[in-house]
GROMACS .gro file of C-alpha atoms in nm:
model
  306
    1MET     CA    1  -0.518  -0.548  -1.014
    2LYS     CA    2  -0.472  -0.715  -1.360
    3VAL     CA    3  -0.168  -0.939  -1.464
    4VAL     CA    4  -0.040  -0.977  -1.746
    5LEU     CA    5   0.194  -1.239  -1.812
    6PHE     CA    6   0.455  -1.247  -2.071
    7CYS     CA    7   0.434  -1.651  -2.222
    8GLY     CA    8   0.466  -1.604  -2.578
    9GLY     CA    9   0.853  -1.627  -2.623
   10LEU     CA   10   1.061  -1.878  -2.755
   11GLY     CA   11   1.273  -1.976  -2.462
   12MET     CA   12   1.626  -2.076  -2.689
   13ARG     CA   13   1.845  -2.133  -2.392
   14LEU     CA   14   1.554  -2.396  -2.257
   15ARG     CA   15   1.567  -2.633  -2.636
   16ASP     CA   16   1.823  -2.837  -2.450
   17TYR     CA   17   1.497  -2.947  -2.189
   18SER     CA   18   1.269  -2.999  -2.480
   19GLU     CA   19   1.192  -2.832  -2.798
   20SER     CA   20   0.810  -2.871  -2.772
   21VAL     CA   21   0.682  -2.720  -2.438
   22PRO     CA   22   0.646  -2.408  -2.428
   23LYS     CA   23   0.892  -2.234  -2.103
   24PRO     CA   24   0.554  -2.108  -1.904
   25MET     CA   25   0.479  -2.469  -1.905
   26VAL     CA   26   0.833  -2.585  -1.834
   27PRO     CA   27   0.720  -2.785  -1.447
   28VAL     CA   28   0.860  -2.745  -1.136
   29GLY     CA   29   0.781  -3.026  -0.910
   30TYR     CA   30   0.374  -3.091  -1.020
   31ARG     CA   31   0.300  -2.775  -1.198
   32PRO     CA   32   0.414  -2.542  -1.420
   33ILE     CA   33   0.634  -2.226  -1.342
   34LEU     CA   34   0.398  -2.013  -1.434
   35TRP     CA   35   0.168  -2.141  -1.206
   36HIS     CA   36   0.353  -2.069  -1.042
   37VAL     CA   37   0.423  -1.706  -1.102
   38MET     CA   38   0.007  -1.661  -1.110
   39ARG     CA   39  -0.008  -1.864  -0.743
   40TYR     CA   40   0.172  -1.574  -0.667
   41TYR     CA   41  -0.041  -1.294  -0.762
   42ALA     CA   42  -0.368  -1.513  -0.654
   43HIS     CA   43  -0.179  -1.492  -0.268
   44PHE     CA   44  -0.217  -1.175  -0.277
   45GLY     CA   45  -0.570  -1.079  -0.458
   46HIS     CA   46  -0.492  -1.043  -0.782
   47LYS     CA   47  -0.675  -1.309  -0.984
   48ASP     CA   48  -0.793  -1.131  -1.313
   49PHE     CA   49  -0.481  -1.279  -1.534
   50ILE     CA   50  -0.391  -1.168  -1.945
   51LEU     CA   51  -0.125  -1.397  -2.101
   52CYS     CA   52   0.017  -1.292  -2.366
   53LEU     CA   53   0.048  -1.644  -2.571
   54GLY     CA   54   0.249  -1.604  -2.897
   55TYR     CA   55   0.518  -1.940  -2.914
   56LYS     CA   56   0.238  -2.230  -2.884
   57ALA     CA   57  -0.018  -2.066  -2.776
   58ASP     CA   58  -0.228  -2.405  -2.809
   59SER     CA   59  -0.040  -2.613  -2.440
   60ILE     CA   60  -0.069  -2.305  -2.239
   61LYS     CA   61  -0.513  -2.259  -2.329
   62GLU     CA   62  -0.532  -2.665  -2.310
   63TYR     CA   63  -0.308  -2.747  -1.995
   64PHE     CA   64  -0.594  -2.440  -1.798
   65LEU     CA   65  -0.895  -2.599  -2.028
   66ARG     CA   66  -0.806  -2.909  -1.879
   67TYR     CA   67  -0.698  -2.831  -1.569
   68ASP     CA   68  -0.718  -3.066  -1.299
   69GLU     CA   69  -0.711  -2.918  -0.919
   70THR     CA   70  -0.614  -3.280  -0.763
   71VAL     CA   71  -0.295  -3.274  -0.885
   72SER     CA   72  -0.088  -2.930  -0.659
   73ASN     CA   73  -0.459  -3.019  -0.384
   74ASP     CA   74  -0.531  -3.236  -0.142
   75PHE     CA   75  -0.865  -3.459  -0.224
   76ILE     CA   76  -1.065  -3.731  -0.004
   77MET     CA   77  -1.189  -3.926  -0.230
   78SER     CA   78  -1.486  -4.202  -0.196
   79GLU     CA   79  -1.747  -4.452  -0.270
   80GLY     CA   80  -1.537  -4.609  -0.513
   81GLY     CA   81  -1.374  -4.272  -0.699
   82ARG     CA   82  -1.738  -4.085  -0.819
   83LYS     CA   83  -1.703  -3.879  -0.486
   84VAL     CA   84  -1.400  -3.598  -0.470
   85ASP     CA   85  -1.372  -3.344  -0.190
   86LEU     CA   86  -1.114  -3.145  -0.252
   87LEU     CA   87  -0.921  -2.982  -0.018
   88GLN     CA   88  -0.772  -2.631  -0.106
   89SER     CA   89  -0.861  -2.513  -0.433
   90ASP     CA   90  -0.624  -2.357  -0.686
   91ILE     CA   91  -0.785  -2.141  -0.960
   92GLN     CA   92  -1.149  -2.104  -0.852
   93ASP     CA   93  -1.159  -1.762  -0.865
   94TRP     CA   94  -0.886  -1.674  -1.123
   95ARG     CA   95  -1.041  -1.505  -1.458
   96ILE     CA   96  -0.791  -1.563  -1.750
   97THR     CA   97  -0.797  -1.357  -2.033
   98PHE     CA   98  -0.585  -1.568  -2.371
   99VAL     CA   99  -0.492  -1.348  -2.602
  100ASP     CA  100  -0.214  -1.442  -2.891
  101THR     CA  101   0.022  -1.170  -2.981
  102GLY     CA  102   0.297  -1.347  -3.220
  103VAL     CA  103   0.555  -1.594  -3.203
  104HIS     CA  104   0.842  -1.340  -3.267
  105SER     CA  105   0.690  -1.002  -3.095
  106ASN     CA  106   0.884  -0.867  -2.798
  107VAL     CA  107   0.849  -0.808  -2.466
  108GLY     CA  108   0.700  -0.463  -2.608
  109MET     CA  109   0.527  -0.499  -2.947
  110ARG     CA  110   0.267  -0.799  -2.644
  111LEU     CA  111   0.157  -0.484  -2.385
  112LYS     CA  112   0.069  -0.243  -2.657
  113ALA     CA  113  -0.163  -0.572  -2.701
  114VAL     CA  114  -0.280  -0.639  -2.432
  115GLN     CA  115  -0.378  -0.288  -2.410
  116PRO     CA  116  -0.759  -0.280  -2.481
  117PHE     CA  117  -0.845  -0.538  -2.236
  118LEU     CA  118  -0.627  -0.285  -1.960
  119GLU     CA  119  -0.867  -0.022  -2.017
  120GLY     CA  120  -0.996   0.181  -1.720
  121GLU     CA  121  -0.698   0.017  -1.485
  122GLU     CA  122  -0.470   0.326  -1.388
  123MET     CA  123  -0.246   0.031  -1.214
  124PHE     CA  124  -0.164  -0.372  -1.355
  125LEU     CA  125   0.099  -0.581  -1.279
  126ALA     CA  126   0.344  -0.783  -1.536
  127ASN     CA  127   0.536  -1.026  -1.507
  128TYR     CA  128   0.780  -1.251  -1.747
  129SER     CA  129   0.677  -1.562  -1.589
  130ASP     CA  130   0.948  -1.782  -1.578
  131GLY     CA  131   1.098  -1.636  -1.228
  132VAL     CA  132   0.946  -1.692  -0.838
  133SER     CA  133   1.084  -1.492  -0.538
  134ASP     CA  134   0.975  -1.437  -0.212
  135LEU     CA  135   0.885  -0.996  -0.311
  136PRO     CA  136   0.676  -0.853  -0.064
  137LEU     CA  137   0.418  -0.760  -0.335
  138PRO     CA  138   0.187  -0.496  -0.139
  139SER     CA  139   0.522  -0.397  -0.025
  140MET     CA  140   0.620  -0.284  -0.342
  141VAL     CA  141   0.310  -0.164  -0.464
  142ASP     CA  142   0.280   0.127  -0.190
  143TYR     CA  143   0.613   0.219  -0.261
  144PHE     CA  144   0.542   0.253  -0.654
  145ARG     CA  145   0.230   0.453  -0.574
  146SER     CA  146   0.372   0.672  -0.311
  147ARG     CA  147   0.625   0.807  -0.615
  148ASP     CA  148   0.552   0.976  -0.928
  149ALA     CA  149   0.611   0.771  -1.163
  150VAL     CA  150   0.528   0.559  -1.451
  151ALA     CA  151   0.722   0.215  -1.450
  152CYS     CA  152   0.928   0.002  -1.118
  153PHE     CA  153   1.057  -0.298  -1.091
  154ALA     CA  154   1.218  -0.580  -0.830
  155GLY     CA  155   1.553  -0.441  -0.821
  156VAL     CA  156   1.723  -0.832  -0.739
  157CYS     CA  157   2.094  -0.939  -0.715
  158PRO     CA  158   2.268  -1.177  -0.937
  159THR     CA  159   2.242  -1.508  -0.857
  160GLN     CA  160   2.519  -1.574  -1.115
  161SER     CA  161   2.939  -1.609  -1.007
  162PHE     CA  162   3.113  -1.387  -1.234
  163HIS     CA  163   3.347  -1.081  -1.134
  164LEU     CA  164   3.327  -0.828  -1.305
  165VAL     CA  165   3.736  -0.763  -1.395
  166SER     CA  166   3.838  -0.283  -1.406
  167LEU     CA  167   4.114  -0.225  -1.703
  168GLY     CA  168   4.374   0.067  -1.648
  169GLU     CA  169   4.595   0.168  -1.991
  170GLY     CA  170   4.777  -0.050  -2.183
  171GLY     CA  171   4.524  -0.375  -2.043
  172ARG     CA  172   4.661  -0.349  -1.672
  173VAL     CA  173   4.427  -0.464  -1.415
  174LYS     CA  174   4.254  -0.144  -1.225
  175SER     CA  175   4.097  -0.412  -0.996
  176ILE     CA  176   3.911  -0.748  -0.953
  177ARG     CA  177   3.593  -0.738  -0.727
  178HIS     CA  178   3.254  -0.990  -0.792
  179VAL     CA  179   2.950  -0.921  -0.904
  180LYS     CA  180   2.756  -0.950  -0.575
  181ASP     CA  181   2.995  -0.754  -0.408
  182VAL     CA  182   2.951  -0.376  -0.596
  183GLY     CA  183   2.651  -0.343  -0.555
  184MET     CA  184   2.412  -0.397  -0.885
  185ARG     CA  185   2.109  -0.507  -0.922
  186VAL     CA  186   1.884  -0.688  -1.234
  187ASN     CA  187   1.588  -0.680  -1.314
  188GLY     CA  188   1.401  -0.899  -1.164
  189GLY     CA  189   1.096  -0.930  -1.379
  190PHE     CA  190   0.814  -0.847  -1.192
  191PHE     CA  191   0.702  -0.485  -1.267
  192VAL     CA  192   0.379  -0.229  -1.141
  193PHE     CA  193   0.300  -0.050  -1.468
  194ARG     CA  194   0.052   0.309  -1.472
  195LYS     CA  195  -0.143   0.379  -1.725
  196GLU     CA  196   0.040   0.651  -1.887
  197ILE     CA  197   0.418   0.337  -1.957
  198PHE     CA  198   0.168   0.283  -2.290
  199ASP     CA  199   0.263   0.642  -2.460
  200TRP     CA  200   0.624   0.566  -2.349
  201ILE     CA  201   0.577   0.276  -2.610
  202GLY     CA  202   0.700   0.317  -2.995
  203PRO     CA  203   0.630   0.076  -3.239
  204GLY     CA  204   0.815  -0.241  -3.227
  205GLU     CA  205   1.017  -0.060  -2.927
  206GLU     CA  206   1.160  -0.356  -2.705
  207LEU     CA  207   0.991  -0.252  -2.399
  208VAL     CA  208   1.273  -0.220  -2.106
  209GLU     CA  209   1.540  -0.059  -2.379
  210ALA     CA  210   1.397   0.310  -2.584
  211PRO     CA  211   1.102   0.317  -2.354
  212PHE     CA  212   1.272   0.265  -1.963
  213GLN     CA  213   1.559   0.449  -2.121
  214ARG     CA  214   1.384   0.761  -2.193
  215LEU     CA  215   1.171   0.669  -1.825
  216ALA     CA  216   1.495   0.709  -1.676
  217SER     CA  217   1.614   1.062  -1.838
  218ALA     CA  218   1.257   1.249  -1.729
  219GLY     CA  219   1.310   1.051  -1.320
  220LYS     CA  220   0.967   0.814  -1.442
  221LEU     CA  221   1.096   0.498  -1.349
  222LEU     CA  222   1.178   0.299  -0.978
  223ALA     CA  223   1.345  -0.031  -0.876
  224TYR     CA  224   1.193  -0.148  -0.553
  225PRO     CA  225   1.545  -0.339  -0.443
  226HIS     CA  226   1.468  -0.700  -0.346
  227ASP     CA  227   1.756  -0.918  -0.133
  228GLY     CA  228   1.536  -1.184  -0.101
  229PHE     CA  229   1.506  -1.532  -0.288
  230TRP     CA  230   1.462  -1.484  -0.639
  231ALA     CA  231   1.544  -1.715  -0.893
  232CYS     CA  232   1.473  -1.759  -1.293
  233MET     CA  233   1.413  -2.007  -1.549
  234ASP     CA  234   1.645  -1.935  -1.827
  235THR     CA  235   1.856  -2.203  -1.862
  236PHE     CA  236   1.797  -2.606  -1.819
  237LYS     CA  237   2.073  -2.550  -1.550
  238ASP     CA  238   1.845  -2.316  -1.371
  239LYS     CA  239   1.565  -2.585  -1.449
  240GLN     CA  240   1.736  -2.796  -1.243
  241LEU     CA  241   1.826  -2.597  -0.951
  242LEU     CA  242   1.468  -2.509  -0.915
  243GLU     CA  243   1.402  -2.873  -0.958
  244ASP     CA  244   1.542  -2.933  -0.666
  245ILE     CA  245   1.519  -2.691  -0.419
  246HIS     CA  246   1.206  -2.823  -0.479
  247ALA     CA  247   1.205  -3.122  -0.378
  248ARG     CA  248   1.379  -3.053  -0.059
  249GLY     CA  249   1.121  -2.810  -0.001
  250GLU     CA  250   1.296  -2.533   0.041
  251VAL     CA  251   1.007  -2.345  -0.202
  252SER     CA  252   1.023  -1.981  -0.016
  253TRP     CA  253   0.881  -1.846  -0.315
  254GLU     CA  254   0.513  -2.033  -0.291
  255VAL     CA  255   0.382  -1.792   0.019
  256TRP     CA  256   0.004  -1.906   0.010
  257LYS     CA  257   0.188  -2.191   0.217
  258SER     CA  258   0.074  -2.044   0.455
  259GLU     CA  259  -0.320  -2.070   0.453
  260GLY     CA  260  -0.471  -2.243   0.606
  261ALA     CA  261  -0.671  -2.527   0.466
  262PRO     CA  262  -1.098  -2.488   0.427
  263CYS     CA  263  -1.328  -2.692   0.440
  264ALA     CA  264  -1.358  -3.016   0.122
  265ARG     CA  265  -1.589  -2.905  -0.042
  266PRO     CA  266  -1.708  -3.068  -0.339
  267ILE     CA  267  -1.519  -3.138  -0.719
  268PRO     CA  268  -1.717  -3.033  -0.991
  269ASN     CA  269  -1.734  -3.131  -1.370
  270LEU     CA  270  -1.396  -3.113  -1.553
  271ARG     CA  271  -1.591  -2.787  -1.739
  272ASP     CA  272  -1.605  -2.652  -1.403
  273THR     CA  273  -1.248  -2.655  -1.240
  274ALA     CA  274  -1.086  -2.485  -1.517
  275ALA     CA  275  -1.082  -2.070  -1.434
  276GLU     CA  276  -1.265  -1.818  -1.651
  277VAL     CA  277  -1.091  -1.794  -1.934
  278ALA     CA  278  -1.191  -1.551  -2.202
  279ILE     CA  279  -1.012  -1.572  -2.575
  280PRO     CA  280  -1.093  -1.221  -2.725
  281SER     CA  281  -0.903  -1.181  -3.035
  282ALA     CA  282  -0.598  -0.903  -3.056
  283ALA     CA  283  -0.602  -0.701  -3.438
  284GLY     CA  284  -0.459  -0.398  -3.274
  285ILE     CA  285  -0.070  -0.478  -3.197
  286GLY     CA  286   0.016  -0.187  -3.287
  287ALA     CA  287   0.961   1.387  -0.790
  288LEU     CA  288   1.032   1.097  -0.787
  289GLU     CA  289   1.233   0.971  -0.502
  290PRO     CA  290   1.539   0.756  -0.668
  291VAL     CA  291   1.724   0.435  -0.520
  292GLU     CA  292   2.095   0.526  -0.363
  293ALA     CA  293   2.307   0.347  -0.462
  294LEU     CA  294   2.085   0.081  -0.670
  295GLU     CA  295   2.309   0.034  -0.982
  296LEU     CA  296   2.188  -0.202  -1.291
  297ALA     CA  297   2.379  -0.499  -1.413
  298GLU     CA  298   2.244  -0.416  -1.766
  299PRO     CA  299   2.053  -0.166  -1.970
  300VAL     CA  300   1.818  -0.192  -1.714
  301GLY     CA  301   1.648  -0.518  -1.864
  302ALA     CA  302   1.767  -0.928  -1.836
  303LYS     CA  303   1.557  -1.009  -2.126
  304ALA     CA  304   1.506  -0.887  -2.450
  305ALA     CA  305   1.188  -1.128  -2.577
  306ASN     CA  306   0.880  -1.375  -2.399
   0.00000   0.00000   0.00000
């Protein structure tokens, strides 16, 4: 399936890190978080990506056009550096379509903008491109495929530490419970859609607001509960946490690390090293089985724009 990645938002809450680097390009270890998300999908065989670009789109394009596989792969160098044999490869068989979907577009507008590049796709995947997880993607896809629904997202446990307060008359507190003890979940940003999703999105609508509410009312929206690892990079503190996890080697989202290393192969020239690139023009922006005891901490979506 094709994978739509929303990576055009302003990332305002990460401005403390850098105003010159778009959020998808903020590094975790040797590679930007966008790469970690793409590598996750590629591990499961989904290697045809559509990037919904916006803010600082040139940084993302330039990164892949100048991609260096030796940064995150083992290799053998010989002949004084004139010959390099890669022991693994990242993006050799990836196909990436770069689409400018506008700087100030919301997620729904970005998705509508890339609709022409999804022609013929009965189902497709999507992601906010700022979160990592060990989510069992094949299981989520099968879960969705076997049910009569238009959209599905990963429902994950909140990572924040706060308490929910229930108030009675006169401001008297009836109960105080930690958010993790109330059975609530948030939108983890990992999506599976059927092509009918475009029929539910009106002009200018944010995906997880009006469209998702209509889908939920019609019984066409699913949440796949995931209790494993999940983390997103919304703030500078989140970036530091992911960096600490990566430094300790506790990177459970790197599901591809279980693969065996292939035989060494010569590294191609710089132009051949990058993934296949397509840079089109996006002129046209323009009976459910519910999950038991699954509540949403927010009105379905945990994000506003990406």
